mmCIF file of N, CA and C and ligand atoms in Angstrom:
data_model
loop_
_atom_site.group_PDB
_atom_site.id
_atom_site.type_symbol
_atom_site.label_atom_id
_atom_site.label_comp_id
_atom_site.label_asym_id
_atom_site.label_seq_id
_atom_site.Cartn_x
_atom_site.Cartn_y
_atom_site.Cartn_z
ATOM 1 N N UNK A 24 -203.298 22.131 2.529
ATOM 2 C CA UNK A 24 -202.031 22.748 2.943
ATOM 3 C C UNK A 24 -201.106 21.734 3.513
ATOM 4 N N UNK A 25 -199.809 21.901 3.201
ATOM 5 C CA UNK A 25 -198.795 20.986 3.755
ATOM 6 C C UNK A 25 -198.776 21.127 5.270
ATOM 7 N N UNK A 26 -198.379 20.063 5.947
ATOM 8 C CA UNK A 26 -198.224 20.156 7.379
ATOM 9 C C UNK A 26 -197.025 21.089 7.656
ATOM 10 N N UNK A 27 -197.226 21.927 8.675
ATOM 11 C CA UNK A 27 -196.146 22.891 9.011
ATOM 12 C C UNK A 27 -195.066 22.155 9.777
ATOM 13 N N UNK A 28 -193.827 22.331 9.317
ATOM 14 C CA UNK A 28 -192.683 21.658 9.894
ATOM 15 C C UNK A 28 -192.114 22.574 11.019
ATOM 16 N N UNK A 29 -192.588 22.444 12.249
ATOM 17 C CA UNK A 29 -192.178 23.311 13.298
ATOM 18 C C UNK A 29 -190.688 23.069 13.707
ATOM 19 N N UNK A 30 -190.250 21.824 13.478
ATOM 20 C CA UNK A 30 -188.820 21.571 13.767
ATOM 21 C C UNK A 30 -187.920 22.342 12.890
ATOM 22 N N UNK A 31 -188.248 22.385 11.607
ATOM 23 C CA UNK A 31 -187.442 23.126 10.653
ATOM 24 C C UNK A 31 -187.575 24.634 10.950
ATOM 25 N N UNK A 32 -188.756 25.088 11.209
ATOM 26 C CA UNK A 32 -188.948 26.490 11.526
ATOM 27 C C UNK A 32 -188.145 26.941 12.726
ATOM 28 N N UNK A 33 -188.083 26.040 13.720
ATOM 29 C CA UNK A 33 -187.315 26.353 14.918
ATOM 30 C C UNK A 33 -185.825 26.397 14.589
ATOM 31 N N UNK A 34 -185.358 25.532 13.754
ATOM 32 C CA UNK A 34 -183.936 25.567 13.309
ATOM 33 C C UNK A 34 -183.623 26.891 12.628
ATOM 34 N N UNK A 35 -184.569 27.392 11.847
ATOM 35 C CA UNK A 35 -184.362 28.682 11.162
ATOM 36 C C UNK A 35 -184.331 29.833 12.189
ATOM 37 N N UNK A 36 -185.158 29.715 13.210
ATOM 38 C CA UNK A 36 -185.158 30.729 14.296
ATOM 39 C C UNK A 36 -183.818 30.722 15.018
ATOM 40 N N UNK A 37 -183.319 29.495 15.258
ATOM 41 C CA UNK A 37 -182.025 29.372 15.942
ATOM 42 C C UNK A 37 -180.905 29.971 15.105
ATOM 43 N N UNK A 38 -180.929 29.790 13.812
ATOM 44 C CA UNK A 38 -179.902 30.322 12.952
ATOM 45 C C UNK A 38 -180.041 31.863 12.918
ATOM 46 N N UNK A 39 -181.289 32.377 12.954
ATOM 47 C CA UNK A 39 -181.467 33.845 12.926
ATOM 48 C C UNK A 39 -180.891 34.482 14.172
ATOM 49 N N UNK A 40 -180.912 33.797 15.248
ATOM 50 C CA UNK A 40 -180.370 34.351 16.510
ATOM 51 C C UNK A 40 -178.855 34.676 16.392
ATOM 52 N N UNK A 41 -178.204 33.993 15.481
ATOM 53 C CA UNK A 41 -176.765 34.201 15.352
ATOM 54 C C UNK A 41 -176.451 35.633 14.828
ATOM 55 N N UNK A 42 -177.469 36.220 14.170
ATOM 56 C CA UNK A 42 -177.258 37.604 13.639
ATOM 57 C C UNK A 42 -177.639 38.673 14.626
ATOM 58 N N UNK A 43 -178.128 38.269 15.807
ATOM 59 C CA UNK A 43 -178.572 39.212 16.785
ATOM 60 C C UNK A 43 -177.503 40.309 17.133
ATOM 61 N N UNK A 44 -177.956 41.513 17.245
ATOM 62 C CA UNK A 44 -177.068 42.601 17.699
ATOM 63 C C UNK A 44 -177.511 42.917 19.151
ATOM 64 N N UNK A 45 -176.850 42.255 20.103
ATOM 65 C CA UNK A 45 -177.259 42.354 21.472
ATOM 66 C C UNK A 45 -176.083 42.572 22.419
ATOM 67 N N UNK A 46 -175.269 43.672 22.148
ATOM 68 C CA UNK A 46 -174.071 43.904 22.992
ATOM 69 C C UNK A 46 -174.413 44.298 24.424
ATOM 70 N N UNK A 47 -175.643 44.729 24.652
ATOM 71 C CA UNK A 47 -176.010 45.278 25.949
ATOM 72 C C UNK A 47 -176.594 44.195 26.864
ATOM 73 N N UNK A 48 -177.512 43.439 26.340
ATOM 74 C CA UNK A 48 -178.168 42.367 27.157
ATOM 75 C C UNK A 48 -177.359 41.038 26.997
ATOM 76 N N UNK A 49 -176.621 40.902 25.930
ATOM 77 C CA UNK A 49 -175.974 39.565 25.643
ATOM 78 C C UNK A 49 -176.992 38.473 25.585
ATOM 79 N N UNK A 50 -178.165 38.815 25.182
ATOM 80 C CA UNK A 50 -179.302 37.869 25.067
ATOM 81 C C UNK A 50 -179.756 37.831 23.638
ATOM 82 N N UNK A 51 -179.371 36.799 22.914
ATOM 83 C CA UNK A 51 -179.727 36.714 21.478
ATOM 84 C C UNK A 51 -181.078 36.088 21.348
ATOM 85 N N UNK A 52 -181.846 36.633 20.366
ATOM 86 C CA UNK A 52 -183.160 36.056 20.044
ATOM 87 C C UNK A 52 -183.260 35.956 18.543
ATOM 88 N N UNK A 53 -183.829 34.856 18.092
ATOM 89 C CA UNK A 53 -184.102 34.650 16.686
ATOM 90 C C UNK A 53 -185.529 34.268 16.486
ATOM 91 N N UNK A 54 -186.145 34.785 15.407
ATOM 92 C CA UNK A 54 -187.541 34.432 15.101
ATOM 93 C C UNK A 54 -187.628 34.030 13.676
ATOM 94 N N UNK A 55 -188.495 33.020 13.394
ATOM 95 C CA UNK A 55 -188.768 32.635 12.022
ATOM 96 C C UNK A 55 -190.298 32.592 11.827
ATOM 97 N N UNK A 56 -190.741 33.337 10.848
ATOM 98 C CA UNK A 56 -192.201 33.496 10.551
ATOM 99 C C UNK A 56 -192.495 32.851 9.228
ATOM 100 N N UNK A 57 -193.426 31.916 9.205
ATOM 101 C CA UNK A 57 -193.820 31.293 7.956
ATOM 102 C C UNK A 57 -195.038 32.027 7.358
ATOM 103 N N UNK A 58 -194.864 32.555 6.126
ATOM 104 C CA UNK A 58 -195.982 33.262 5.505
ATOM 105 C C UNK A 58 -197.001 32.276 4.926
ATOM 106 N N UNK A 59 -198.197 32.836 4.678
ATOM 107 C CA UNK A 59 -199.258 31.985 4.111
ATOM 108 C C UNK A 59 -198.846 31.458 2.722
ATOM 109 N N UNK A 60 -197.931 32.165 2.047
ATOM 110 C CA UNK A 60 -197.490 31.738 0.693
ATOM 111 C C UNK A 60 -196.362 30.707 0.823
ATOM 112 N N UNK A 61 -195.865 30.456 2.034
ATOM 113 C CA UNK A 61 -194.818 29.466 2.215
ATOM 114 C C UNK A 61 -193.403 29.964 2.319
ATOM 115 N N UNK A 62 -193.268 31.265 2.377
ATOM 116 C CA UNK A 62 -191.942 31.885 2.561
ATOM 117 C C UNK A 62 -191.623 32.047 4.046
ATOM 118 N N UNK A 63 -190.403 31.822 4.443
ATOM 119 C CA UNK A 63 -189.999 32.059 5.835
ATOM 120 C C UNK A 63 -189.238 33.364 5.890
ATOM 121 N N UNK A 64 -189.646 34.226 6.822
ATOM 122 C CA UNK A 64 -188.963 35.444 7.121
ATOM 123 C C UNK A 64 -188.374 35.380 8.484
ATOM 124 N N UNK A 65 -187.111 35.643 8.615
ATOM 125 C CA UNK A 65 -186.500 35.564 9.899
ATOM 126 C C UNK A 65 -186.127 36.964 10.427
ATOM 127 N N UNK A 66 -185.890 37.000 11.721
ATOM 128 C CA UNK A 66 -185.517 38.281 12.312
ATOM 129 C C UNK A 66 -184.738 38.021 13.599
ATOM 130 N N UNK A 67 -183.994 39.033 13.992
ATOM 131 C CA UNK A 67 -183.236 38.945 15.261
ATOM 132 C C UNK A 67 -183.428 40.242 16.051
ATOM 133 N N UNK A 68 -183.063 40.225 17.314
ATOM 134 C CA UNK A 68 -183.167 41.433 18.093
ATOM 135 C C UNK A 68 -182.027 42.369 17.711
ATOM 136 N N UNK A 69 -182.369 43.611 17.676
ATOM 137 C CA UNK A 69 -181.389 44.676 17.304
ATOM 138 C C UNK A 69 -181.449 45.705 18.404
ATOM 139 N N UNK A 70 -180.415 45.717 19.222
ATOM 140 C CA UNK A 70 -180.389 46.645 20.352
ATOM 141 C C UNK A 70 -179.775 47.983 19.961
ATOM 142 N N UNK A 71 -179.902 48.925 20.906
ATOM 143 C CA UNK A 71 -179.348 50.257 20.650
ATOM 144 C C UNK A 71 -178.828 50.782 21.977
ATOM 145 N N UNK A 72 -177.841 51.668 21.867
ATOM 146 C CA UNK A 72 -177.317 52.217 23.122
ATOM 147 C C UNK A 72 -178.325 53.111 23.823
ATOM 148 N N UNK A 73 -179.332 53.556 23.114
ATOM 149 C CA UNK A 73 -180.520 54.144 23.749
ATOM 150 C C UNK A 73 -181.494 52.963 23.897
ATOM 151 N N UNK A 74 -181.397 52.323 25.069
ATOM 152 C CA UNK A 74 -181.932 50.996 25.271
ATOM 153 C C UNK A 74 -183.392 50.801 24.754
ATOM 154 N N UNK A 75 -184.209 51.862 25.001
ATOM 155 C CA UNK A 75 -185.614 51.716 24.659
ATOM 156 C C UNK A 75 -185.890 51.588 23.171
ATOM 157 N N UNK A 76 -184.934 51.830 22.330
ATOM 158 C CA UNK A 76 -185.104 51.692 20.918
ATOM 159 C C UNK A 76 -184.880 50.290 20.380
ATOM 160 N N UNK A 77 -184.523 49.398 21.253
ATOM 161 C CA UNK A 77 -184.327 47.986 20.839
ATOM 162 C C UNK A 77 -185.575 47.444 20.161
ATOM 163 N N UNK A 78 -185.330 46.677 19.066
ATOM 164 C CA UNK A 78 -186.437 45.970 18.442
ATOM 165 C C UNK A 78 -186.236 44.516 18.670
ATOM 166 N N UNK A 79 -187.336 43.846 19.025
ATOM 167 C CA UNK A 79 -187.248 42.397 19.324
ATOM 168 C C UNK A 79 -187.193 41.611 18.012
ATOM 169 N N UNK A 80 -186.720 40.362 18.120
ATOM 170 C CA UNK A 80 -186.615 39.467 16.976
ATOM 171 C C UNK A 80 -187.957 39.255 16.276
ATOM 172 N N UNK A 81 -189.011 39.153 17.056
ATOM 173 C CA UNK A 81 -190.307 38.817 16.477
ATOM 174 C C UNK A 81 -190.813 39.983 15.590
ATOM 175 N N UNK A 82 -190.683 41.212 16.128
ATOM 176 C CA UNK A 82 -191.112 42.340 15.287
ATOM 177 C C UNK A 82 -190.191 42.560 14.127
ATOM 178 N N UNK A 83 -188.924 42.232 14.315
ATOM 179 C CA UNK A 83 -187.968 42.360 13.220
ATOM 180 C C UNK A 83 -188.392 41.393 12.077
ATOM 181 N N UNK A 84 -188.835 40.203 12.405
ATOM 182 C CA UNK A 84 -189.310 39.268 11.354
ATOM 183 C C UNK A 84 -190.570 39.721 10.706
ATOM 184 N N UNK A 85 -191.501 40.294 11.480
ATOM 185 C CA UNK A 85 -192.734 40.832 10.879
ATOM 186 C C UNK A 85 -192.409 41.914 9.890
ATOM 187 N N UNK A 86 -191.475 42.818 10.250
ATOM 188 C CA UNK A 86 -191.140 43.919 9.333
ATOM 189 C C UNK A 86 -190.522 43.369 8.068
ATOM 190 N N UNK A 87 -189.665 42.344 8.202
ATOM 191 C CA UNK A 87 -189.101 41.732 7.016
ATOM 192 C C UNK A 87 -190.192 41.219 6.072
ATOM 193 N N UNK A 88 -191.155 40.500 6.666
ATOM 194 C CA UNK A 88 -192.179 39.933 5.826
ATOM 195 C C UNK A 88 -193.121 40.941 5.229
ATOM 196 N N UNK A 89 -193.587 41.858 6.028
ATOM 197 C CA UNK A 89 -194.542 42.895 5.526
ATOM 198 C C UNK A 89 -193.861 43.738 4.449
ATOM 199 N N UNK A 90 -192.581 44.008 4.633
ATOM 200 C CA UNK A 90 -191.852 44.793 3.698
ATOM 201 C C UNK A 90 -191.740 44.129 2.352
ATOM 202 N N UNK A 91 -191.928 42.845 2.311
ATOM 203 C CA UNK A 91 -191.934 42.127 1.040
ATOM 204 C C UNK A 91 -193.323 41.699 0.617
ATOM 205 N N UNK A 92 -194.314 42.388 1.169
ATOM 206 C CA UNK A 92 -195.671 42.213 0.663
ATOM 207 C C UNK A 92 -196.501 41.162 1.343
ATOM 208 N N UNK A 93 -195.966 40.492 2.380
ATOM 209 C CA UNK A 93 -196.744 39.482 3.069
ATOM 210 C C UNK A 93 -197.558 40.113 4.195
ATOM 211 N N UNK A 94 -198.824 39.727 4.282
ATOM 212 C CA UNK A 94 -199.718 40.289 5.275
ATOM 213 C C UNK A 94 -200.291 39.236 6.196
ATOM 214 N N UNK A 95 -199.882 37.983 5.902
ATOM 215 C CA UNK A 95 -200.469 36.838 6.658
ATOM 216 C C UNK A 95 -199.395 35.830 6.962
ATOM 217 N N UNK A 96 -199.263 35.505 8.234
ATOM 218 C CA UNK A 96 -198.284 34.504 8.640
ATOM 219 C C UNK A 96 -198.988 33.375 9.372
ATOM 220 N N UNK A 97 -198.529 32.170 9.144
ATOM 221 C CA UNK A 97 -199.257 31.030 9.656
ATOM 222 C C UNK A 97 -198.548 30.217 10.770
ATOM 223 N N UNK A 98 -197.266 30.571 11.054
ATOM 224 C CA UNK A 98 -196.590 29.883 12.097
ATOM 225 C C UNK A 98 -195.378 30.701 12.519
ATOM 226 N N UNK A 99 -194.964 30.482 13.777
ATOM 227 C CA UNK A 99 -193.802 31.297 14.260
ATOM 228 C C UNK A 99 -192.971 30.393 15.176
ATOM 229 N N UNK A 100 -191.676 30.553 15.064
ATOM 230 C CA UNK A 100 -190.746 29.907 16.010
ATOM 231 C C UNK A 100 -189.774 30.929 16.539
ATOM 232 N N UNK A 101 -189.446 30.770 17.829
ATOM 233 C CA UNK A 101 -188.573 31.742 18.518
ATOM 234 C C UNK A 101 -187.515 30.953 19.231
ATOM 235 N N UNK A 102 -186.287 31.383 19.047
ATOM 236 C CA UNK A 102 -185.170 30.728 19.715
ATOM 237 C C UNK A 102 -184.429 31.687 20.596
ATOM 238 N N UNK A 103 -184.196 31.322 21.841
ATOM 239 C CA UNK A 103 -183.365 32.114 22.748
ATOM 240 C C UNK A 103 -182.234 31.226 23.248
ATOM 241 N N UNK A 104 -181.148 31.185 22.475
ATOM 242 C CA UNK A 104 -180.052 30.260 22.770
ATOM 243 C C UNK A 104 -179.261 30.590 24.035
ATOM 244 N N UNK A 105 -179.443 31.815 24.542
ATOM 245 C CA UNK A 105 -178.690 32.173 25.710
ATOM 246 C C UNK A 105 -179.475 31.889 27.046
ATOM 247 N N UNK A 106 -180.615 31.274 26.909
ATOM 248 C CA UNK A 106 -181.336 30.814 28.139
ATOM 249 C C UNK A 106 -181.561 29.324 27.968
ATOM 250 N N UNK A 107 -181.437 28.623 29.042
ATOM 251 C CA UNK A 107 -181.750 27.160 29.002
ATOM 252 C C UNK A 107 -183.233 26.962 28.796
ATOM 253 N N UNK A 108 -184.029 27.776 29.474
ATOM 254 C CA UNK A 108 -185.459 27.608 29.426
ATOM 255 C C UNK A 108 -186.066 28.401 28.303
ATOM 256 N N UNK A 109 -187.246 27.969 27.811
ATOM 257 C CA UNK A 109 -187.923 28.723 26.739
ATOM 258 C C UNK A 109 -188.324 30.075 27.239
ATOM 259 N N UNK A 110 -188.226 31.088 26.364
ATOM 260 C CA UNK A 110 -188.672 32.468 26.658
ATOM 261 C C UNK A 110 -189.700 32.869 25.600
ATOM 262 N N UNK A 111 -190.877 33.221 26.103
ATOM 263 C CA UNK A 111 -191.964 33.644 25.150
ATOM 264 C C UNK A 111 -191.824 35.068 24.693
ATOM 265 N N UNK A 112 -192.564 35.426 23.695
ATOM 266 C CA UNK A 112 -192.510 36.783 23.162
ATOM 267 C C UNK A 112 -193.049 37.860 24.119
ATOM 268 N N UNK A 113 -192.479 39.044 24.084
ATOM 269 C CA UNK A 113 -192.968 40.099 25.024
ATOM 270 C C UNK A 113 -194.303 40.573 24.644
ATOM 271 N N UNK A 114 -194.925 41.339 25.437
ATOM 272 C CA UNK A 114 -196.269 41.826 25.247
ATOM 273 C C UNK A 114 -196.435 42.655 23.983
ATOM 274 N N UNK A 115 -195.511 43.513 23.721
ATOM 275 C CA UNK A 115 -195.535 44.319 22.505
ATOM 276 C C UNK A 115 -195.538 43.456 21.297
ATOM 277 N N UNK A 116 -194.672 42.449 21.258
ATOM 278 C CA UNK A 116 -194.603 41.559 20.119
ATOM 279 C C UNK A 116 -195.876 40.738 19.975
ATOM 280 N N UNK A 117 -196.481 40.320 21.057
ATOM 281 C CA UNK A 117 -197.765 39.588 20.986
ATOM 282 C C UNK A 117 -198.782 40.432 20.275
ATOM 283 N N UNK A 118 -198.877 41.699 20.604
ATOM 284 C CA UNK A 118 -199.836 42.573 19.944
ATOM 285 C C UNK A 118 -199.536 42.716 18.444
ATOM 286 N N UNK A 119 -198.291 42.942 18.102
ATOM 287 C CA UNK A 119 -197.934 43.138 16.688
ATOM 288 C C UNK A 119 -198.173 41.831 15.914
ATOM 289 N N UNK A 120 -197.766 40.715 16.473
ATOM 290 C CA UNK A 120 -197.976 39.428 15.779
ATOM 291 C C UNK A 120 -199.434 39.189 15.518
ATOM 292 N N UNK A 121 -200.278 39.548 16.471
ATOM 293 C CA UNK A 121 -201.733 39.263 16.341
ATOM 294 C C UNK A 121 -202.323 40.076 15.183
ATOM 295 N N UNK A 122 -201.689 41.099 14.748
ATOM 296 C CA UNK A 122 -202.194 41.844 13.624
ATOM 297 C C UNK A 122 -202.163 41.040 12.327
ATOM 298 N N UNK A 123 -201.195 40.134 12.288
ATOM 299 C CA UNK A 123 -200.940 39.418 11.007
ATOM 300 C C UNK A 123 -201.104 37.892 11.101
ATOM 301 N N UNK A 124 -201.557 37.420 12.253
ATOM 302 C CA UNK A 124 -201.689 35.945 12.442
ATOM 303 C C UNK A 124 -203.057 35.635 13.056
ATOM 304 N N UNK A 125 -203.645 34.521 12.597
ATOM 305 C CA UNK A 125 -204.885 34.068 13.166
ATOM 306 C C UNK A 125 -204.632 33.471 14.538
ATOM 307 N N UNK A 126 -205.632 33.487 15.400
ATOM 308 C CA UNK A 126 -205.417 33.059 16.759
ATOM 309 C C UNK A 126 -204.936 31.576 16.877
ATOM 310 N N UNK A 127 -205.298 30.785 15.884
ATOM 311 C CA UNK A 127 -204.960 29.354 15.941
ATOM 312 C C UNK A 127 -203.562 29.060 15.406
ATOM 313 N N UNK A 128 -202.842 30.096 14.931
ATOM 314 C CA UNK A 128 -201.528 29.829 14.344
ATOM 315 C C UNK A 128 -200.538 29.268 15.402
ATOM 316 N N UNK A 129 -199.846 28.213 15.040
ATOM 317 C CA UNK A 129 -198.911 27.637 15.986
ATOM 318 C C UNK A 129 -197.649 28.455 16.238
ATOM 319 N N UNK A 130 -197.201 28.430 17.475
ATOM 320 C CA UNK A 130 -196.000 29.113 17.921
ATOM 321 C C UNK A 130 -195.227 28.109 18.752
ATOM 322 N N UNK A 131 -193.912 28.054 18.409
ATOM 323 C CA UNK A 131 -192.976 27.231 19.235
ATOM 324 C C UNK A 131 -191.881 28.101 19.751
ATOM 325 N N UNK A 132 -191.509 28.022 21.018
ATOM 326 C CA UNK A 132 -190.335 28.738 21.490
ATOM 327 C C UNK A 132 -189.509 27.848 22.412
ATOM 328 N N UNK A 133 -188.229 28.073 22.327
ATOM 329 C CA UNK A 133 -187.331 27.242 23.128
ATOM 330 C C UNK A 133 -185.977 27.927 23.336
ATOM 331 N N UNK A 134 -185.305 27.499 24.381
ATOM 332 C CA UNK A 134 -183.961 27.956 24.672
ATOM 333 C C UNK A 134 -182.935 26.937 24.224
ATOM 334 N N UNK A 135 -181.847 26.852 24.973
ATOM 335 C CA UNK A 135 -180.800 25.951 24.617
ATOM 336 C C UNK A 135 -181.060 24.516 25.149
ATOM 337 N N UNK A 136 -181.995 24.469 26.094
ATOM 338 C CA UNK A 136 -182.304 23.143 26.711
ATOM 339 C C UNK A 136 -183.279 22.336 25.885
ATOM 340 N N UNK A 137 -183.644 21.209 26.390
ATOM 341 C CA UNK A 137 -184.549 20.309 25.575
ATOM 342 C C UNK A 137 -185.998 20.794 25.629
ATOM 343 N N UNK A 138 -186.341 21.555 26.622
ATOM 344 C CA UNK A 138 -187.736 21.942 26.772
ATOM 345 C C UNK A 138 -188.171 22.969 25.730
ATOM 346 N N UNK A 139 -189.231 22.697 25.059
ATOM 347 C CA UNK A 139 -189.813 23.649 24.107
ATOM 348 C C UNK A 139 -191.283 23.859 24.411
ATOM 349 N N UNK A 140 -191.798 24.993 24.161
ATOM 350 C CA UNK A 140 -193.223 25.247 24.377
ATOM 351 C C UNK A 140 -193.925 25.362 23.041
ATOM 352 N N UNK A 141 -195.002 24.570 22.864
ATOM 353 C CA UNK A 141 -195.819 24.661 21.699
ATOM 354 C C UNK A 141 -197.149 25.274 22.097
ATOM 355 N N UNK A 142 -197.472 26.365 21.432
ATOM 356 C CA UNK A 142 -198.677 27.070 21.797
ATOM 357 C C UNK A 142 -199.299 27.742 20.563
ATOM 358 N N UNK A 143 -200.192 28.691 20.767
ATOM 359 C CA UNK A 143 -200.763 29.413 19.619
ATOM 360 C C UNK A 143 -200.755 30.887 19.882
ATOM 361 N N UNK A 144 -200.941 31.696 18.882
ATOM 362 C CA UNK A 144 -201.044 33.158 19.058
ATOM 363 C C UNK A 144 -202.188 33.475 20.023
ATOM 364 N N UNK A 145 -203.285 32.741 19.831
ATOM 365 C CA UNK A 145 -204.506 33.034 20.652
ATOM 366 C C UNK A 145 -204.279 32.740 22.146
ATOM 367 N N UNK A 146 -203.451 31.699 22.385
ATOM 368 C CA UNK A 146 -203.149 31.439 23.806
ATOM 369 C C UNK A 146 -202.198 32.476 24.378
ATOM 370 N N UNK A 147 -201.287 32.942 23.535
ATOM 371 C CA UNK A 147 -200.359 33.985 23.997
ATOM 372 C C UNK A 147 -201.020 35.344 24.151
ATOM 373 N N UNK A 148 -202.059 35.570 23.324
ATOM 374 C CA UNK A 148 -202.671 36.881 23.322
ATOM 375 C C UNK A 148 -204.207 36.750 23.229
ATOM 376 N N UNK A 149 -204.789 36.350 24.315
ATOM 377 C CA UNK A 149 -206.249 36.115 24.325
ATOM 378 C C UNK A 149 -207.019 37.397 24.478
ATOM 379 N N UNK A 150 -208.291 37.285 24.291
ATOM 380 C CA UNK A 150 -209.222 38.478 24.378
ATOM 381 C C UNK A 150 -208.762 39.618 23.534
ATOM 382 N N UNK A 151 -208.380 39.311 22.289
ATOM 383 C CA UNK A 151 -207.812 40.349 21.425
ATOM 384 C C UNK A 151 -208.937 41.116 20.809
ATOM 385 N N UNK A 152 -209.589 42.032 21.520
ATOM 386 C CA UNK A 152 -210.828 42.672 21.049
ATOM 387 C C UNK A 152 -210.613 43.631 19.914
ATOM 388 N N UNK A 153 -209.366 44.068 19.724
ATOM 389 C CA UNK A 153 -209.110 45.027 18.621
ATOM 390 C C UNK A 153 -208.840 44.347 17.290
ATOM 391 N N UNK A 154 -208.794 43.081 17.283
ATOM 392 C CA UNK A 154 -208.306 42.360 16.116
ATOM 393 C C UNK A 154 -209.129 42.631 14.853
ATOM 394 N N UNK A 155 -210.427 42.841 15.024
ATOM 395 C CA UNK A 155 -211.287 43.002 13.842
ATOM 396 C C UNK A 155 -211.517 44.458 13.426
ATOM 397 N N UNK A 156 -210.758 45.367 13.994
ATOM 398 C CA UNK A 156 -210.947 46.772 13.675
ATOM 399 C C UNK A 156 -210.492 47.120 12.243
ATOM 400 N N UNK A 157 -209.443 46.425 11.755
ATOM 401 C CA UNK A 157 -208.905 46.828 10.446
ATOM 402 C C UNK A 157 -210.016 46.772 9.394
ATOM 403 N N UNK A 158 -210.113 47.860 8.655
ATOM 404 C CA UNK A 158 -211.111 47.919 7.603
ATOM 405 C C UNK A 158 -212.472 48.411 8.025
ATOM 406 N N UNK A 159 -212.700 48.600 9.305
ATOM 407 C CA UNK A 159 -213.983 49.070 9.789
ATOM 408 C C UNK A 159 -214.125 50.587 9.789
ATOM 409 N N UNK A 160 -213.002 51.304 9.703
ATOM 410 C CA UNK A 160 -213.082 52.749 9.687
ATOM 411 C C UNK A 160 -212.416 53.278 8.441
HETATM 412 N N1 THU B 222 -186.215 40.217 23.149
HETATM 413 C C1 THU B 222 -186.655 39.771 21.998
HETATM 414 O O1 THU B 222 -186.012 39.888 20.946
HETATM 415 N N2 THU B 222 -187.895 39.144 21.945
HETATM 416 C C2 THU B 222 -188.652 38.977 23.054
HETATM 417 O O2 THU B 222 -189.762 38.586 22.963
HETATM 418 C C3 THU B 222 -188.100 39.223 24.374
HETATM 419 C C4 THU B 222 -186.891 40.134 24.422
HETATM 420 C C5 THU B 222 -184.859 40.828 23.193
HETATM 421 C C6 THU B 222 -184.872 42.302 23.469
HETATM 422 C C7 THU B 222 -183.465 42.515 24.025
HETATM 423 O O3 THU B 222 -182.593 42.751 22.978
HETATM 424 C C8 THU B 222 -183.141 41.175 24.700
HETATM 425 O O4 THU B 222 -184.071 40.237 24.172
HETATM 426 C C9 THU B 222 -183.276 41.221 26.239
HETATM 427 O O5 THU B 222 -184.489 41.656 26.626
#
């Protein structure tokens, strides 16, 4: 397998943030998910005036990919251009991402500053005891 270009994936996440619909929080988020087949699916946060219906950028990207038949993603980048510091995915997104990513899959997230965090799904969502349930019932 080719080496994953996390710099390029992060640039795609940053571009995805420009499509964010975030009139309430004014906090744009972009995500770029690399599928096992080599396709990148991006997503942005989509807010709603009924605040709890907001969908995060990460889950938006998952829905894009799964809707096109992808069930396995091998890398993720998240951009939060409205924060200087990196902002990691929320708990709900960590759960959803873990459904379609192996624990060793690389994740990079960063804000507008120079600092970026390089980690893995497994580090973000450890002790994922439900991961192997699919197909057992
Ligand atoms: N948000 C994401 O898109 N991803 C995250 O992991 C954290 C939060 C969005 C939701 C909301 O539109 C805005 O950021 C502020 O919470």
